[in-house]
Short mmCIF file of C-alpha atoms (C1' of nucleotides) in Angstrom, two decimals:
data_model
loop_
_atom_site.label_atom_id
_atom_site.label_comp_id
_atom_site.label_asym_id
_atom_site.label_seq_id
_atom_site.Cartn_x
_atom_site.Cartn_y
_atom_site.Cartn_z
CA MET A 30 78.38 102.78 67.21
CA ILE A 31 81.32 105.06 67.05
CA LEU A 32 80.83 108.30 69.00
CA PRO A 33 79.86 111.09 66.55
CA HIS A 34 81.90 114.23 66.03
CA SER A 35 79.19 116.26 67.81
CA PHE A 36 79.79 114.24 71.00
CA PHE A 37 83.16 115.95 71.49
CA GLU A 38 81.95 119.48 70.81
CA LYS A 39 79.94 119.81 74.01
CA SER A 40 81.48 121.48 77.03
CA THR A 41 84.50 119.63 78.45
CA VAL A 42 82.68 118.90 81.69
CA ALA A 43 79.72 117.49 79.78
CA VAL A 44 82.02 115.29 77.67
CA ALA A 45 83.87 114.08 80.81
CA GLN A 46 80.63 112.92 82.25
CA ALA A 47 79.23 111.55 79.01
CA LEU A 48 82.32 109.48 78.42
CA LEU A 49 81.58 107.41 81.52
CA GLY A 50 80.13 104.16 80.38
CA THR A 51 81.37 104.34 76.82
CA VAL A 52 83.82 101.82 75.49
CA LEU A 53 87.42 102.45 74.40
CA ILE A 54 88.73 99.90 71.86
CA HIS A 55 92.35 99.50 70.75
CA ASP A 56 93.09 97.13 67.88
CA ALA A 57 96.86 96.65 68.26
CA LEU A 58 99.18 94.33 66.36
CA GLU A 59 99.31 91.93 69.28
CA GLY A 60 95.48 91.79 69.49
CA PRO A 61 92.46 93.81 70.51
CA THR A 62 91.76 95.19 73.94
CA SER A 63 88.76 97.15 75.15
CA GLY A 64 87.24 98.58 78.30
CA ARG A 65 84.45 100.62 79.74
CA ILE A 66 85.37 104.10 80.95
CA ILE A 67 84.67 104.46 84.67
CA GLU A 68 86.76 107.51 85.72
CA THR A 69 87.51 110.80 83.94
CA GLU A 70 88.87 114.28 84.65
CA ALA A 71 88.16 117.54 82.81
CA TYR A 72 90.96 119.96 82.01
CA LEU A 73 89.81 123.38 80.84
CA PHE A 74 91.51 126.17 78.92
CA LYS A 75 91.12 129.12 81.20
CA ASP A 76 90.72 129.58 84.95
CA ASP A 77 92.20 126.15 85.31
CA PRO A 78 95.86 126.31 86.48
CA ALA A 79 96.15 122.55 86.46
CA SER A 80 95.54 122.32 82.72
CA HIS A 81 98.45 121.92 80.35
CA ALA A 82 96.80 124.54 78.16
CA TYR A 83 96.78 127.13 80.97
CA ARG A 84 100.01 128.82 79.80
CA GLY A 85 99.30 128.48 76.11
CA LYS A 86 100.41 126.19 73.38
CA THR A 87 103.74 124.33 73.52
CA LYS A 88 105.29 121.59 71.52
CA ARG A 89 104.13 119.02 74.05
CA ASN A 90 100.49 120.13 74.38
CA ALA A 91 99.92 121.14 70.73
CA GLU A 92 97.44 118.29 70.08
CA MET A 93 95.31 119.58 72.92
CA PHE A 94 94.60 122.64 70.75
CA GLY A 95 93.62 120.50 67.75
CA PRO A 96 90.14 119.48 66.61
CA PRO A 97 87.91 117.69 69.16
CA GLY A 98 87.62 113.90 69.06
CA ARG A 99 91.34 113.28 68.78
CA ALA A 100 93.82 111.71 71.23
CA TYR A 101 96.20 113.83 73.24
CA ILE A 102 98.90 111.62 74.70
CA TYR A 103 101.66 113.06 76.80
CA PHE A 104 104.73 111.80 78.70
CA ILE A 105 104.82 112.38 82.42
CA TYR A 106 107.09 111.84 85.39
CA GLY A 107 109.74 110.56 83.05
CA MET A 108 108.04 107.14 82.95
CA TYR A 109 104.38 107.09 82.04
CA HIS A 110 101.99 108.22 79.34
CA CYS A 111 98.54 109.64 79.84
CA PHE A 112 95.67 109.48 77.34
CA ASN A 113 93.23 112.33 76.83
CA VAL A 114 90.28 113.05 74.57
CA VAL A 115 90.41 116.52 73.02
CA THR A 116 87.20 118.48 73.47
CA GLY A 117 85.60 121.82 72.78
CA PRO A 118 86.04 124.15 69.79
CA GLU A 119 89.34 123.60 67.92
CA GLY A 120 92.07 125.90 69.18
CA THR A 121 90.84 126.35 72.74
CA GLY A 122 92.99 123.63 74.34
CA GLN A 123 90.67 121.52 76.39
CA ALA A 124 90.68 117.78 77.04
CA VAL A 125 89.33 114.92 79.19
CA LEU A 126 91.89 112.70 80.90
CA VAL A 127 90.63 109.11 80.80
CA ARG A 128 91.81 107.68 84.07
CA ALA A 129 90.24 104.21 84.65
CA LEU A 130 88.63 101.48 82.66
CA GLU A 131 86.77 98.30 83.46
CA PRO A 132 88.52 95.75 81.16
CA LEU A 133 86.12 94.06 78.76
CA SER A 134 88.13 92.18 76.19
CA GLY A 135 91.80 91.25 75.58
CA ILE A 136 92.19 90.75 79.32
CA GLU A 137 94.94 88.18 78.93
CA LEU A 138 96.92 90.59 76.73
CA MET A 139 96.44 93.32 79.35
CA GLN A 140 97.68 90.94 82.09
CA MET A 141 100.74 90.19 80.04
CA ARG A 142 101.58 93.81 79.37
CA ARG A 143 100.97 94.82 82.99
CA LYS A 144 102.72 91.69 84.40
CA THR A 145 99.88 91.04 86.83
CA THR A 146 96.66 89.00 86.82
CA ASP A 147 94.92 91.27 89.26
CA LEU A 148 91.92 92.75 87.45
CA LYS A 149 91.96 95.78 89.75
CA ALA A 150 95.52 96.58 88.78
CA LEU A 151 95.07 96.49 85.00
CA CYS A 152 93.41 99.78 84.16
CA SER A 153 92.79 101.55 87.48
CA GLY A 154 94.93 104.64 86.69
CA PRO A 155 95.91 106.66 83.62
CA GLY A 156 99.50 105.26 83.35
CA LYS A 157 98.43 101.69 83.90
CA ARG A 158 95.62 101.99 81.42
CA VAL A 159 97.89 103.16 78.58
CA GLN A 160 100.32 100.35 79.35
CA ALA A 161 97.55 97.69 79.50
CA MET A 162 96.11 98.69 76.16
CA GLY A 163 99.46 99.08 74.42
CA ILE A 164 98.73 102.66 73.46
CA MET A 165 101.80 104.26 71.81
CA PRO A 166 103.00 107.85 72.01
CA SER A 167 102.95 107.88 68.25
CA GLN A 168 99.13 107.76 68.41
CA ASN A 169 99.12 111.36 69.80
CA GLY A 170 96.75 113.30 67.58
CA SER A 171 95.01 110.30 66.04
CA SER A 172 91.21 110.44 65.49
CA LEU A 173 89.11 108.39 67.89
CA ARG A 174 86.47 107.97 65.21
CA CYS A 175 88.57 105.88 62.83
CA GLY A 176 91.75 103.87 63.04
CA PRO A 177 92.87 101.40 65.70
CA LEU A 178 91.80 103.55 68.68
CA THR A 179 88.04 104.22 68.81
CA LEU A 180 85.42 105.34 71.29
CA CYS A 181 82.08 103.48 71.01
CA THR A 182 78.69 103.24 72.64
CA GLY A 183 75.43 101.28 72.19
CA GLY A 184 75.23 98.48 69.58
CA LYS A 185 77.31 95.48 70.36
CA THR A 186 79.23 97.23 73.09
CA GLY A 187 76.01 97.39 75.18
CA ALA A 188 77.15 100.76 76.56
CA LYS A 189 74.44 103.26 77.56
CA PRO A 190 74.56 106.82 78.90
CA MET A 191 74.90 106.79 82.67
CA PRO A 192 72.09 108.30 84.83
CA LYS A 193 73.25 111.45 86.57
CA GLY A 194 72.74 109.81 89.94
CA ASP A 195 75.42 107.25 89.17
CA ILE A 196 78.14 109.84 88.64
CA VAL A 197 80.23 111.14 91.49
CA CYS A 198 82.09 114.45 91.25
CA THR A 199 85.28 115.18 93.24
CA PRO A 200 88.50 117.17 93.05
CA ARG A 201 91.13 115.92 90.59
CA VAL A 202 93.93 113.54 91.56
CA GLY A 203 97.64 114.43 91.76
CA ILE A 204 97.45 118.21 91.28
CA THR A 205 98.08 121.14 93.57
CA ASN A 206 97.02 124.11 91.44
CA GLY A 207 93.28 124.15 90.94
CA ALA A 208 92.84 121.39 93.56
CA GLU A 209 89.55 122.86 94.75
CA LEU A 210 87.82 122.45 91.36
CA ARG A 211 85.66 119.39 91.34
CA LEU A 212 86.37 118.19 87.79
CA ARG A 213 86.86 114.50 88.41
CA PHE A 214 84.00 112.10 87.59
CA TYR A 215 83.57 108.41 88.31
CA LEU A 216 80.85 105.81 88.42
CA LYS A 217 79.50 105.51 91.95
CA GLY A 218 80.72 102.47 93.83
CA HIS A 219 82.46 100.79 90.95
CA PRO A 220 84.43 97.80 92.36
CA LEU A 221 87.42 98.26 90.04
CA LEU A 222 88.18 101.82 91.03
CA SER A 223 91.26 101.81 93.24
CA ARG A 224 90.65 102.72 96.84
CA ARG A 225 93.68 104.99 96.70
CA CYS A 226 91.94 107.04 93.97
CA ILE A 227 88.58 107.27 95.62
CA HIS A 228 90.19 108.39 98.89
CA ALA A 229 93.01 110.48 97.35
CA LYS A 230 94.24 113.30 99.67
CA SER A 231 92.69 116.03 97.63
CA THR A 232 89.45 114.21 97.65
CA ARG A 233 89.33 113.70 101.40
CA ARG A 234 89.41 117.34 102.19
CA ALA A 235 86.55 118.39 99.88
CA ARG A 236 83.04 117.10 99.45
CA CYS A 237 82.30 114.30 97.08
CA ASP A 238 78.96 114.97 95.45
CA LEU A 239 76.67 113.36 92.98
CA VAL A 240 76.60 115.31 89.76
"C1'" DT B 4 96.80 101.07 106.08
"C1'" DG B 5 99.31 104.92 105.28
"C1'" DG B 6 103.40 107.46 103.98
"C1'" DC B 7 107.23 108.27 101.15
"C1'" DA B 8 111.42 107.69 97.98
"C1'" DG B 9 112.66 106.86 93.48
"C1'" DA B 10 112.25 106.34 88.47
"C1'" DT B 11 113.35 110.73 84.95
"C1'" DT B 12 111.26 114.36 80.81
"C1'" DT B 13 109.07 118.64 80.16
"C1'" DT B 14 108.29 123.07 81.31
"C1'" DA B 15 108.60 127.39 83.82
"C1'" DA C 21 111.92 122.61 90.97
"C1'" DA C 22 107.59 120.57 90.28
"C1'" DA C 23 104.65 117.75 87.70
"C1'" DA C 24 97.34 115.27 85.22
"C1'" DT C 25 102.03 108.52 88.06
"C1'" DC C 26 103.12 104.16 89.88
"C1'" DT C 27 105.62 100.73 92.58
"C1'" DG C 28 107.85 98.94 96.41
"C1'" DC C 29 109.48 99.39 100.92
"C1'" DC C 30 108.85 100.79 105.45
"C1'" DA C 31 106.41 101.36 110.09
"C1'" DA C 32 102.62 100.60 113.05
#
DNA sequence: TGGCAGATTTTA
DNA sequence: AAAATCTGCCAA
């Protein structure tokens, strides 16, 4: 079942947690790929200096201010793309960065795109994940409820909401502003999460709590 | 294993 | 100049 519009209208933190365990599917020309979301980060619109929306709307972050349930894809570090799910009321500028997936289907295609057979290296970070699934920058702003890129749960995906006790909450990775906010969520003890992410510097300093 | 340089666009 | 990243190379 495709995630309903109402799913994305909850608070960004709630959506970041609820996305864990759901399945992202990309039907690309070369073939389908899919994976189960195991790591997310929330980016808020105010009191969050790490958010692209913090200083208001720009050409780059415009899609972040669009309706919830769409993709916000941006270019970073001159090399990589990151994929976000827009959340909250339209115009506020909030999103959830989808960091890591557990690959489910199209694994051979992912291995070709990533030039590695190591399952751990396919989708264990935001840049890798976009590359593995063949997500294109032109898909920025596309709906995640129809089209080639969709978010699903239940039904044939077998995905179910995760119990709160399975979700760990830590500071976000790779930021300096707002590093104390614990807005990163992942499934406790998942074997495909990179050790580097779980023990990231910002994480080591602060507590890692269950939600 | 842990740390860091380098790839290079977007924004402040 | 620093960034919501990743890889490869280095030292221990």
